[in-house]
Coordinates of C-alpha atoms in Angstrom, one line a residue:
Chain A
X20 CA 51.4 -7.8 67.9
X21 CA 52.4 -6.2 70.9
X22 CA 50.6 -3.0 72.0
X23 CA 52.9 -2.2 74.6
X24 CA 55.5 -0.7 72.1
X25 CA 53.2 2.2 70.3
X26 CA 55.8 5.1 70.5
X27 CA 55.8 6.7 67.1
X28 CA 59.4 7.0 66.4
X29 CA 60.0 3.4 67.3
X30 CA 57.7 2.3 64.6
X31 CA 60.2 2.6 61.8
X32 CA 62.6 0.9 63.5
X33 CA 60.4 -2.2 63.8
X34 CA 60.1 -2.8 59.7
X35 CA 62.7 -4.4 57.7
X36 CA 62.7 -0.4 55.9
X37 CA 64.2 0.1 59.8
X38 CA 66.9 -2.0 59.3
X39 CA 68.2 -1.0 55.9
X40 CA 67.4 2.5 57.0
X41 CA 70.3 1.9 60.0
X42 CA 72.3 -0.1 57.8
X43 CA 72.4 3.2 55.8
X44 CA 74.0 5.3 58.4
X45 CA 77.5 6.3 57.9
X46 CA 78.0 5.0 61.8
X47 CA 77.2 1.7 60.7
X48 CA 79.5 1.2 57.7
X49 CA 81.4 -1.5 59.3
X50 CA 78.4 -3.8 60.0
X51 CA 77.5 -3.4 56.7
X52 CA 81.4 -4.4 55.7
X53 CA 80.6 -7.6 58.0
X54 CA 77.7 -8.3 56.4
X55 CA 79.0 -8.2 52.7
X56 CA 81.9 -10.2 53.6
X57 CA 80.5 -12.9 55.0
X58 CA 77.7 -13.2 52.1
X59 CA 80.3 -13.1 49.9
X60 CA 82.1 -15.7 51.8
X61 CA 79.6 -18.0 51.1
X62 CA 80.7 -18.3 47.1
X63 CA 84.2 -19.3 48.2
X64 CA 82.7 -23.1 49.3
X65 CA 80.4 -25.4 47.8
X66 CA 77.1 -25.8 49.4
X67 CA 77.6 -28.1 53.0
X68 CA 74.0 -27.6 54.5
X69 CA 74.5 -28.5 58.1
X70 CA 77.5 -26.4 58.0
X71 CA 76.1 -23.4 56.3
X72 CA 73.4 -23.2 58.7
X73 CA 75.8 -23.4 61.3
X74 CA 77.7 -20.6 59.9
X75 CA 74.5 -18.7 59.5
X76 CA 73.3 -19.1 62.3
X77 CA 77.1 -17.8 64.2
X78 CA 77.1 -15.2 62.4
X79 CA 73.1 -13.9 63.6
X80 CA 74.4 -14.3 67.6
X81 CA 77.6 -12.1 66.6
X82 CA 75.6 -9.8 64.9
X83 CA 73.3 -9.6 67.7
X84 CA 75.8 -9.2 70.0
X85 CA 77.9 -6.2 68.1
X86 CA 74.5 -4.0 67.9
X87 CA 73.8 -4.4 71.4
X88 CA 76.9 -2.3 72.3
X89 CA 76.3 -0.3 69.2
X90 CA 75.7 3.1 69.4
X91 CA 73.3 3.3 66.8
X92 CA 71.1 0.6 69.0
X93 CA 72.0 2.8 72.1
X94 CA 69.1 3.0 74.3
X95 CA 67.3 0.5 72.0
X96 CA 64.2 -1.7 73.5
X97 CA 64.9 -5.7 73.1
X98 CA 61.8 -5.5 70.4
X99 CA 64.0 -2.7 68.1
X100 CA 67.0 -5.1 68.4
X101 CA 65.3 -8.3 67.9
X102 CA 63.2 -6.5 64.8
X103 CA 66.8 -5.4 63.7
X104 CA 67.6 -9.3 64.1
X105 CA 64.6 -9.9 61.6
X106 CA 65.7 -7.5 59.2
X107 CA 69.1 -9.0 59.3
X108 CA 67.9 -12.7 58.6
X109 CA 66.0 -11.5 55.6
X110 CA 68.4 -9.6 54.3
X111 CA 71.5 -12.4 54.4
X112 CA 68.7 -15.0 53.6
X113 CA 67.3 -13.3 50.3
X114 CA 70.7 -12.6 49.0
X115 CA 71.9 -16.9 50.0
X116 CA 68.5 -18.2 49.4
X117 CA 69.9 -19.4 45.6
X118 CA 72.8 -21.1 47.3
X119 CA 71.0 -22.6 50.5
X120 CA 67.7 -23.4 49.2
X121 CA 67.7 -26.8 48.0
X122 CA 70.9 -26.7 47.7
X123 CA 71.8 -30.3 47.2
X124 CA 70.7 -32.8 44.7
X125 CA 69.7 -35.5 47.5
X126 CA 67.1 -32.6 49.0
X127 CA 66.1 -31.8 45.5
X128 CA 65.6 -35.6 44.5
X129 CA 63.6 -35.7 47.8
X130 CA 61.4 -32.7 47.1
X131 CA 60.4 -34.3 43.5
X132 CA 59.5 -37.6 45.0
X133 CA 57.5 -36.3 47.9
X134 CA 55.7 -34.3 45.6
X135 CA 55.4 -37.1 43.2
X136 CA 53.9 -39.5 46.0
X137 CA 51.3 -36.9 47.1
X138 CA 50.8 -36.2 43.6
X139 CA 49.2 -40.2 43.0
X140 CA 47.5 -39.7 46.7
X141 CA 45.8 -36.8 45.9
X142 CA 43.7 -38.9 43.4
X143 CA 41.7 -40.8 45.5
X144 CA 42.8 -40.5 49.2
X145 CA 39.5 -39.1 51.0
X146 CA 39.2 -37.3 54.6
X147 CA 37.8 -41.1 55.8
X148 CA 40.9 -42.5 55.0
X149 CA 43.0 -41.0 57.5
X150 CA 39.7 -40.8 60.1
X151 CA 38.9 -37.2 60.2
X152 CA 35.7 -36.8 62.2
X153 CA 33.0 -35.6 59.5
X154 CA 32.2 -32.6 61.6
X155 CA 36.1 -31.1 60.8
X156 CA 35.4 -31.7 57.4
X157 CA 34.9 -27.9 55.8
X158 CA 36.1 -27.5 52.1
X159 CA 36.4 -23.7 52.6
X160 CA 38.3 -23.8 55.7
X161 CA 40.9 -26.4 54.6
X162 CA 41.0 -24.5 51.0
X163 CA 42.4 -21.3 53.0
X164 CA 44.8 -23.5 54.8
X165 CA 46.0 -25.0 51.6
X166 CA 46.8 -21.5 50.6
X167 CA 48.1 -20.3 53.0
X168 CA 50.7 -23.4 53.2
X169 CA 51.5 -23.3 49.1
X170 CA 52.6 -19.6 50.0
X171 CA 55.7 -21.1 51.4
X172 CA 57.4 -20.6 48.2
X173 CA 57.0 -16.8 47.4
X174 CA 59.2 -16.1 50.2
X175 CA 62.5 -16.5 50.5
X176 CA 63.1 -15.1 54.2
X177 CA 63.2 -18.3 56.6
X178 CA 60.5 -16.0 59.2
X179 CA 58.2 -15.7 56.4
X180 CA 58.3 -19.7 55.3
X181 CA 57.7 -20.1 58.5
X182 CA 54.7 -17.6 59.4
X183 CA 52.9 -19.4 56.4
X184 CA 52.7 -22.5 58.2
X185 CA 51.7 -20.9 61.1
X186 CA 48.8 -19.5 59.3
X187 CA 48.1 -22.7 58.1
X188 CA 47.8 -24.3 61.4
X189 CA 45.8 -21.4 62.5
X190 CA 43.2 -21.9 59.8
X191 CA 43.2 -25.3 60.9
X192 CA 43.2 -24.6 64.8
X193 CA 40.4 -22.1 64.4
X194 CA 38.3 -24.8 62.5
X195 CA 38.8 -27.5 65.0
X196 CA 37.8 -24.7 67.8
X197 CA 34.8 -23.4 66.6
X198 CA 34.0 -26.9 65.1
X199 CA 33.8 -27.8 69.1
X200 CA 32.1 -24.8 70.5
X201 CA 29.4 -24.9 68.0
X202 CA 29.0 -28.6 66.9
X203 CA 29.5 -29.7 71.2
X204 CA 32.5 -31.9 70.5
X205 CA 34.7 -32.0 72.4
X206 CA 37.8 -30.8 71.8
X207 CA 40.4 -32.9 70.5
X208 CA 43.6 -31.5 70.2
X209 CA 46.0 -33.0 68.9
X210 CA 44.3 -36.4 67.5
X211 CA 42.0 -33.9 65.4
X212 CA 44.9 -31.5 64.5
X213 CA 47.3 -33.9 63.0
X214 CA 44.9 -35.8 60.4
X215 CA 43.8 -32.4 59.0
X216 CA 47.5 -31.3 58.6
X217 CA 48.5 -34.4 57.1
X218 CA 45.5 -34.2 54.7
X219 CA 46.0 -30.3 53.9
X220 CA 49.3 -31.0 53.2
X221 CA 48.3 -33.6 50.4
X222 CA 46.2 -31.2 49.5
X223 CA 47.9 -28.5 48.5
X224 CA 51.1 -30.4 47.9
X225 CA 53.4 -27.3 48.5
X226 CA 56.6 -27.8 45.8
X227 CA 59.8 -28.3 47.7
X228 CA 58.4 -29.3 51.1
X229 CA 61.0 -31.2 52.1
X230 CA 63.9 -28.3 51.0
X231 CA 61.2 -25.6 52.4
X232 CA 61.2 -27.4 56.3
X233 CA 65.2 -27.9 56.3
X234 CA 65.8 -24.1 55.1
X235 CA 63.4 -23.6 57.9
X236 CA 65.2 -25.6 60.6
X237 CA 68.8 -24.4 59.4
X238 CA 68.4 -21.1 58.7
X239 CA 65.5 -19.7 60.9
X240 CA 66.9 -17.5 63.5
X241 CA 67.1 -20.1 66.5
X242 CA 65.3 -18.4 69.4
X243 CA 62.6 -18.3 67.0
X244 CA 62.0 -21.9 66.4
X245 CA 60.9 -22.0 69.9
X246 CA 57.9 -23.0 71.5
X247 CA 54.7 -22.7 69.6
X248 CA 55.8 -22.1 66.3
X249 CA 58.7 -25.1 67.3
X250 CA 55.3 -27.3 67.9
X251 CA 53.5 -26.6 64.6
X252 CA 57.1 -27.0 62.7
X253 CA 56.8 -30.2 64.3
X254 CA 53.7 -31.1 62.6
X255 CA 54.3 -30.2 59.3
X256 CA 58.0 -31.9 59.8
X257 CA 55.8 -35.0 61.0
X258 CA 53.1 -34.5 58.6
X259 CA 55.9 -34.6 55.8
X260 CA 57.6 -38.0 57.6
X261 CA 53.7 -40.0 57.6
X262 CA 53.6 -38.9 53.7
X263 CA 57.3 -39.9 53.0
X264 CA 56.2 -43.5 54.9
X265 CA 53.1 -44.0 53.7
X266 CA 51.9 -47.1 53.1
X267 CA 48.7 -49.2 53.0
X268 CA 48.9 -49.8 56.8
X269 CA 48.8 -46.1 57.4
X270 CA 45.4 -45.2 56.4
X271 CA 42.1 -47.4 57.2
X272 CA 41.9 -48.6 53.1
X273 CA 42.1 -52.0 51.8
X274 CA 45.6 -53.0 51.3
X275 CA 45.0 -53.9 47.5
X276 CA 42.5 -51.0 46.8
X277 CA 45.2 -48.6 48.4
X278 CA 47.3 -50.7 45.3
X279 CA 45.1 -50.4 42.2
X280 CA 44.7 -46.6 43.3
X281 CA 48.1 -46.0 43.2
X282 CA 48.8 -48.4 40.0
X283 CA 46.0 -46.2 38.3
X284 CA 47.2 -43.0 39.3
X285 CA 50.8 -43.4 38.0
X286 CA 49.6 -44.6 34.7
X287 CA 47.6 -41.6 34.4
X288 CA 50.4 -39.6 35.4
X289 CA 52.5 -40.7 33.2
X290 CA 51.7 -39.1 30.3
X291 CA 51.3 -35.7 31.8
X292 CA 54.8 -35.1 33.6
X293 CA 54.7 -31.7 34.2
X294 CA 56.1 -31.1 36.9
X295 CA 54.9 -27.8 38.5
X296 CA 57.2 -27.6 41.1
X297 CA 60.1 -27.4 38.8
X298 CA 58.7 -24.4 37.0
X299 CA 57.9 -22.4 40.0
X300 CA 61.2 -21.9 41.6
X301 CA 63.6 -21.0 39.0
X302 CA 61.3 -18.6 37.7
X303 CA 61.4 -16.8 41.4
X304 CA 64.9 -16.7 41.5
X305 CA 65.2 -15.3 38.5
X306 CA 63.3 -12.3 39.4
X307 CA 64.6 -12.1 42.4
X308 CA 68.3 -13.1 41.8
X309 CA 70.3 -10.2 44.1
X310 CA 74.2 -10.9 43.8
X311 CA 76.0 -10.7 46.6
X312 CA 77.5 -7.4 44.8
X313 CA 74.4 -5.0 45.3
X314 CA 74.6 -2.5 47.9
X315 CA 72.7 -2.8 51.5
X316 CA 71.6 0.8 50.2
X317 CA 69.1 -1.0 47.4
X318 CA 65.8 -1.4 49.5
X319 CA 63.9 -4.2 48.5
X320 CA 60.6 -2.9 48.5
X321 CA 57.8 -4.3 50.5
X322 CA 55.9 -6.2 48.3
X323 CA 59.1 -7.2 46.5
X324 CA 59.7 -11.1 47.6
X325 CA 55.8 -11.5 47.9
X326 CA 55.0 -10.0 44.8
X327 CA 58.2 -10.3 42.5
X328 CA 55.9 -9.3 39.5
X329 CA 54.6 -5.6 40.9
X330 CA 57.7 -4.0 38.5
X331 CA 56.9 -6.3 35.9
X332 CA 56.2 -5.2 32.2
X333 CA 53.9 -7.8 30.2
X334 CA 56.7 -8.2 27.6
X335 CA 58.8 -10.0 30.4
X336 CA 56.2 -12.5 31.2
X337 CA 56.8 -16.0 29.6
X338 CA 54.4 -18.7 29.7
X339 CA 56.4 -20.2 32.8
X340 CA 54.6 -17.3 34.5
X341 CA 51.3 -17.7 34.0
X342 CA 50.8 -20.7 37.0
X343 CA 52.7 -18.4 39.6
X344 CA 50.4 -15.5 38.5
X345 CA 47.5 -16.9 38.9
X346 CA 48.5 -18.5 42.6
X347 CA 49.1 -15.0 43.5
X348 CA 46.3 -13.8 42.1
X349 CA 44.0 -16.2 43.8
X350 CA 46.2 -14.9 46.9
X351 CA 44.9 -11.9 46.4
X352 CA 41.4 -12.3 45.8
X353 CA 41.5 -14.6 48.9
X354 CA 43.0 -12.2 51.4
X355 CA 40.5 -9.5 49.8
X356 CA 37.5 -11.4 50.7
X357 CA 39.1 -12.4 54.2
X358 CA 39.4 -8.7 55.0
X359 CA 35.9 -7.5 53.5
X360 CA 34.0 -10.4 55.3
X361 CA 35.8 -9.3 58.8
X362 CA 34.1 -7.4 61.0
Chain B
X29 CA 33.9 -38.0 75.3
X30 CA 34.7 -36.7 79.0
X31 CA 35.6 -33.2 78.7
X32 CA 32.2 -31.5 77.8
X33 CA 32.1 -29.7 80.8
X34 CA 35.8 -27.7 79.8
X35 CA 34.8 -26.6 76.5
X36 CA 36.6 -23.7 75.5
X37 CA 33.9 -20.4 76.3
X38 CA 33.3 -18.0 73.8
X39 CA 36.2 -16.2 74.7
X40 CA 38.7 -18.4 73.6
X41 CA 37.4 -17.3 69.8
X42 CA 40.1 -14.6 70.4
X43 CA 43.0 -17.1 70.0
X44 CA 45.3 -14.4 69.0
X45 CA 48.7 -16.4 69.8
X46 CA 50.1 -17.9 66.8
X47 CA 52.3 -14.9 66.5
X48 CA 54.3 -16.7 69.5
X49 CA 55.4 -13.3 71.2
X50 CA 58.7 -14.7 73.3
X51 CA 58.6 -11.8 75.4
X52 CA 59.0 -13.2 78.4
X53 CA 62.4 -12.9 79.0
X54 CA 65.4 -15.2 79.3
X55 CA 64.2 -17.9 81.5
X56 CA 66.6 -18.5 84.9
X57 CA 66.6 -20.8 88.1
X58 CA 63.4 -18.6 89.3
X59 CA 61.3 -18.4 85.9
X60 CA 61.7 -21.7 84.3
X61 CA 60.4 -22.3 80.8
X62 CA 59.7 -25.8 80.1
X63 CA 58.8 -28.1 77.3
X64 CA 55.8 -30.7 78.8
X65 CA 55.1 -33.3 75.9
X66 CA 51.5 -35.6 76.1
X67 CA 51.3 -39.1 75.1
X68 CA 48.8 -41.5 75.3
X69 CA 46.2 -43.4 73.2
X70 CA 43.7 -41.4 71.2
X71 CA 40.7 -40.4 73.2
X72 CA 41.8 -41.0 76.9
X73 CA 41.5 -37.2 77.4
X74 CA 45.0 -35.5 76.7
X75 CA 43.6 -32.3 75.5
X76 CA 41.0 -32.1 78.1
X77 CA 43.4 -32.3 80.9
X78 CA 45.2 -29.4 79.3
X79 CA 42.6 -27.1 78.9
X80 CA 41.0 -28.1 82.1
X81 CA 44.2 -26.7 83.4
X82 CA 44.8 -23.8 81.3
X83 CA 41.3 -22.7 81.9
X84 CA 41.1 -23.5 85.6
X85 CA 43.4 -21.0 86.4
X86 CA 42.2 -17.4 86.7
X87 CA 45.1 -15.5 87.4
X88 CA 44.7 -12.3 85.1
X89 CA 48.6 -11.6 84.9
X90 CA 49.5 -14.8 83.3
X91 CA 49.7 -15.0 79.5
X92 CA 47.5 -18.0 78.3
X93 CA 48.3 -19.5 74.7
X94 CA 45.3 -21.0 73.7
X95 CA 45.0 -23.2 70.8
X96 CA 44.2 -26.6 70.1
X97 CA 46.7 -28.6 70.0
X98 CA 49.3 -26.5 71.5
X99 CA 48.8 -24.9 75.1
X100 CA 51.2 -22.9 77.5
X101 CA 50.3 -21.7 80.8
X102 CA 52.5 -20.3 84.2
X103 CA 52.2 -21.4 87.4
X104 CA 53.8 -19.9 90.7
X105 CA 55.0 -22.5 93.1
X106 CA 55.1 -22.1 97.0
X107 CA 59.0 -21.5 96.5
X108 CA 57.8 -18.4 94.5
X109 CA 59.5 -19.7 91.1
X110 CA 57.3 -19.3 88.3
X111 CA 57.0 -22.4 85.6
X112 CA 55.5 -21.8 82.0
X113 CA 54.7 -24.7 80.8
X114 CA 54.7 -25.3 77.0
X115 CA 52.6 -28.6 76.5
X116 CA 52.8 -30.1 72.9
X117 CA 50.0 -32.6 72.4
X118 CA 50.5 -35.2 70.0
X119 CA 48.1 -37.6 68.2
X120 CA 47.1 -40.5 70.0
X121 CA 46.1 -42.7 66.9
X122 CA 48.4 -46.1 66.7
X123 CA 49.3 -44.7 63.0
X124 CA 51.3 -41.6 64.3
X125 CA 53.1 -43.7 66.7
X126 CA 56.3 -43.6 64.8
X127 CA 56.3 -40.0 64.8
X128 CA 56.4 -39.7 68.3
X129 CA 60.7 -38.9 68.7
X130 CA 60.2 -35.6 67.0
X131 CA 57.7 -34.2 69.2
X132 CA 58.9 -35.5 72.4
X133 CA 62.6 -34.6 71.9
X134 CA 64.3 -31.9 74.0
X135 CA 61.0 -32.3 76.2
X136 CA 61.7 -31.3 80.2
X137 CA 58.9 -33.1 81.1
X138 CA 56.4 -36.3 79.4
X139 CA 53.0 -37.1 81.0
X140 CA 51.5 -39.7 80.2
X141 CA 47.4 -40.3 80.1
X142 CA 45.7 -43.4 80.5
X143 CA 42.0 -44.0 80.4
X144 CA 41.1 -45.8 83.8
X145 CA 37.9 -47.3 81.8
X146 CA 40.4 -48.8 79.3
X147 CA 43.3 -51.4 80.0
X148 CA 44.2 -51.5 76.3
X149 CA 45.1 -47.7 76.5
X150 CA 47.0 -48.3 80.5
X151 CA 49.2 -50.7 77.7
X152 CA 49.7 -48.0 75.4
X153 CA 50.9 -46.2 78.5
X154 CA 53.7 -48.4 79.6
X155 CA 54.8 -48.6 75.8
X156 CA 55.3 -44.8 76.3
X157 CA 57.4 -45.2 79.4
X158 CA 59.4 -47.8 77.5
X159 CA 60.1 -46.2 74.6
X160 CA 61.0 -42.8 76.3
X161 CA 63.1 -44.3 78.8
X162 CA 65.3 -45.9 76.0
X163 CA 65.1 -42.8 73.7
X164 CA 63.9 -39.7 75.9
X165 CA 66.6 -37.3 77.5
X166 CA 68.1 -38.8 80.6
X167 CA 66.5 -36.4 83.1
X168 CA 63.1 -36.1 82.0
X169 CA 60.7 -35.9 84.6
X170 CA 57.7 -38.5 83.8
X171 CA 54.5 -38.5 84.8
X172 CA 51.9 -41.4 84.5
X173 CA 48.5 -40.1 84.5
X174 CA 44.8 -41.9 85.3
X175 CA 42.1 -39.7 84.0
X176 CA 38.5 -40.3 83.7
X177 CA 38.8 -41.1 87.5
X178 CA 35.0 -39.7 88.3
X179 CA 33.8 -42.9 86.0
X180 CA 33.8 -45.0 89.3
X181 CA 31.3 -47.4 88.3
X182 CA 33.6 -48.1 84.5
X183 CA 36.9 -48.7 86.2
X184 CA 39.0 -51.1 84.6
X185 CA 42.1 -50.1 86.2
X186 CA 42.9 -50.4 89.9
X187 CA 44.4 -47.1 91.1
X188 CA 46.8 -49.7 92.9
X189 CA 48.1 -51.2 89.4
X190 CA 49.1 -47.4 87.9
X191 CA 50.4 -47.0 91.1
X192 CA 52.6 -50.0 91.3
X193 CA 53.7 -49.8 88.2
X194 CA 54.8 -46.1 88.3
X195 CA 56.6 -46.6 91.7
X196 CA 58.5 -49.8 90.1
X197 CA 59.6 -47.2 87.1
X198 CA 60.3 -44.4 89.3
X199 CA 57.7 -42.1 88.3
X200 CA 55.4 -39.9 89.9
X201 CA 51.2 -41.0 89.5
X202 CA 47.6 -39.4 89.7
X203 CA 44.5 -40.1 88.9
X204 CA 42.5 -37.3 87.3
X205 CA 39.4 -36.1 86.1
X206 CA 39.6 -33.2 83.4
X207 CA 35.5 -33.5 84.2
X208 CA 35.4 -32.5 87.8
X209 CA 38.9 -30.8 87.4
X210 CA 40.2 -33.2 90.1
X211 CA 43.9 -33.3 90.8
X212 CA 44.1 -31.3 87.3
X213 CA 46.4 -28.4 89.5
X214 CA 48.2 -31.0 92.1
X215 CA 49.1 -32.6 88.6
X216 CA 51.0 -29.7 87.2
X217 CA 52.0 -28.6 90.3
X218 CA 53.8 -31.7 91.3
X219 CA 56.0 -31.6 88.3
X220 CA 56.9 -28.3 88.8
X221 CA 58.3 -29.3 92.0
X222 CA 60.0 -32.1 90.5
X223 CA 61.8 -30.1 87.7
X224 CA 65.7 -30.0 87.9
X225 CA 66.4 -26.8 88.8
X226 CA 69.1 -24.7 86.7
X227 CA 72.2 -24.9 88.7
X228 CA 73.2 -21.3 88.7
X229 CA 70.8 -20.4 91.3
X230 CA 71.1 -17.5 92.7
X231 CA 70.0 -18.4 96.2

């Protein structure tokens, strides 16, 4: 974070509480009006991706440009405005996410096939398969990137999708840094990046990767997909491409033991069809599930995408819940032992 | 594996930059921001030149990004224009080939790293040149690179032949060593003078 920017009254302005906080003053009543309308907007069409993000996007640069002259942004640094930017993202993503999230059947269909395929790999596909240099291999390092990328889905604000794979990649990029400094390797960029990624990825199988990367791509604010969190997009764009293509010729296995796996693997799979990732996502929506109707006025609170179940009451809960609970709850316990093992 | 000598210090533990802070304004025909993409085979020293050059320069104002596979550093030409580069690495491995296009589209700039020890991977190289001159933007400024270049004794690869064969494409070519840190600045330096520069200049 930038420490140039410390003044005390600005630091309100820089939280998403900032934003609904301006959005609440009576000198901004017809921003909000712009806002509304064009959420609303969106339920007069049927979901068009490519043009939806297009719209989205449009609407960001003529927000963006309308508070610049506003007075309420008078005097205004290019950090309040931009973290006024953020604020507006989230706030027109949360209340679309239902109708721009996976959105169409053939990103659906995609997500549930990607996640199938990965779902046979993860049975036998080891770190020598895909040549990761045994020094990079460290099970606690890789968990927390695995973890950090499954997080992807308890957000629905595009920035937030997005800063979980860039924690990922910085789990990973720390790993491959001190695994050079300490081990005297040297450092391999790129060719030692990639594998891991593509093996995390497997790994943790994140539900809806696919529908997560093109939310992402469409409806991230786009002078934020720019340079180094553009690049490690990239990778986990590419990561998902080697998986979708995958065959025996991608990995250093024997074409017909790379078969019998896979043969095996579906068979066990078969009788188990569970699918995990179709659980998770309805069940965030539903807690989450803002109509276009609400008021700006109705803060969502700060853990409230993050941690939909805070305001829950244990009658509520159904059985559906009890996987997402305990990801968050292993969250938790994760970030806790992060923080008390800092220095 | 050629780079020992530019491991990253202790100080690079700090890597603080994955919060990508964008602050450094909109870029214009004096501060140009561009995208530098690296290809070549696996092990012929991408990431070595990078950090040899990221590392090897000590100005204290310039913001350096230092990660692993991504890097961006600024340099100030003679002309005084500033260029930040951002350099994307990408895997060198024959089984990422494929997914080359998505890193090196919209890139400014490609260089492209051979091993002079290795004619399998100056191959590799002219497949890159190939396959961005058919699919690459139209005025992307290439570079065809030589590194290892203090391994005298190994050399497999005439200076002359890189040479030839980068003249014949139209493309600018060095031999380097991210080991001694030769040519590693006249490298980037060279394509910063090359760069198409934005047409509404104000001079």
């Amino acid at each position: 974070m930038a420490s140039s920017e410390s003044s005390s009254s600005s630091a309100q302005s820089l939280t998403f509480y900032g934003f609904l906080d301006k959005m609440r003053n009576p000198a901004s009543v017809d921003l909000v009006r712009s806002i509304k309308s064009f959420i609303v907007s969106f339920s007069f069409y049927s979901p068009y991706p490519e043009n939806d993000g297009k719209r989205v996007q449009e609407f960001f640069s003529i927000f963006e440009v309308a508070i610049m002259d506003h007075q309420l942004w008078e005097n205004s640094s290019m950090e309040e405005i931009d973290c006024s930017m953020e604020g507006l993202e989230k706030y027109v993503m949360t209340k679309l996410f239902s109708r721009t999230f996976a959105s169409s059947p053939e990103d659906v269909k995609i997500d549930q096939e990607i996640s199938e395929k990965i779902h046979l790999l993860q049975t036998f596909l080891r770190p020598d398969h895909l040549d990761i240099r045994p020094f990079l291999r460290n099970e606690s390092s890789w968990l927390l990137a695995e973890k950090e990328l499954q997080k992807i889905n308890s957000f629905k604000a595009p920035r937030e999708k997005l800063l979980c794979i860039m924690s990922c990649c910085k789990v990973i990029n720390n790993l491959l840094l001190n695994a050079s400094i300490s081990e005297d390797h040297a450092l391999g960029g790129a060719d030692d990046f990639l594998p891991v990624l593509i093996y995390i990825t497997i790994k943790a199988n994140p539900p809806h990767l696919h529908s997560n990367l093109r939310y992402i791509q469409l409806y991230r604010r786009q002078s934020k997909l720019m340079s180094e969190a553009a690049y490690y997009f990239t990778n986990l764009v590419s990561a998902k491409s080697f998986i979708v293509d995958l065959t025996a010729e991608s990995l250093s296995i024997d074409a017909s033991e790379f078969e019998e796996n896979m043969q095996a693997a579906s068979l066990t799979n078969k009788g188990a069809t569970v699918e995990p990732s179709l659980v998770l996502n309805p069940t965030l929506e539903e807690q989450k599930d803002v109509g276009p109707a609400t008021a700006l006025d109705e803060a969502e609170d700060g853990f409230g995408t993050s941690y939909p179940y805070m305001d829950a009451e244990p009658g509520e809960l159904t059985v559906a819940d009890v996987e997402r609970l305990l990801s968050l709850y292993k969250d938790v316990v994760t970030k806790y032992t992060n923080l008390r093992r800092a220095p | 594996m050629g780079c020992s000598s530019s491991l990253p210090g202790r100080s690079s533990g700090r890597l603080g930059g994955l919060n990508s802070s964008e602050s450094g304004g909109v870029p214009d025909a004096k501060n140009l921001r561009v995208k530098l993409v690296l290809l070549g085979d696996s092990g012929v020293g991408k990431s070595c030149i990078v950090l040899r050059f990221v590392r090897g320069q000590f100005d204290p104002t310039s913001k350096v990004t230092v990660g692993a596979s991504f890097l961006s550093q600024t340099i100030a030409l003679q002309d005084s224009t500033t260029v930040k580069f951002e350099i994307w690495d990408t895997a060198g491995q024959e089984r990422y080939a494929a997914l080359a296009p998505l890193y090196y589209r919209g890139a400014a700039v490609a260089v492209i790293v051979y091993d002079i020890t290795n004619p399998d991977s100056f191959n590799k190289a002219q497949y890159w040149v190939k396959e961005l001159q058919k699919h690459g933007s139209a005025d992307i400024v290439m570079a065809l690179v030589g590194n290892k270049a203090d391994l005298h004794e190994k050399r497999e690869v005439p200076a002359q032949d890189g040479l030839e064969y980068a003249e014949k494409q139209g493309m600018f070519f060095i031999e380097t060593s991210a080991k001694t840190a030769d040519n590693i600045n006249q490298l980037f330096e060279e394509i910063g003078k090359r760069l198409p520069r934005p047409s509404s200049s104000s001079s």
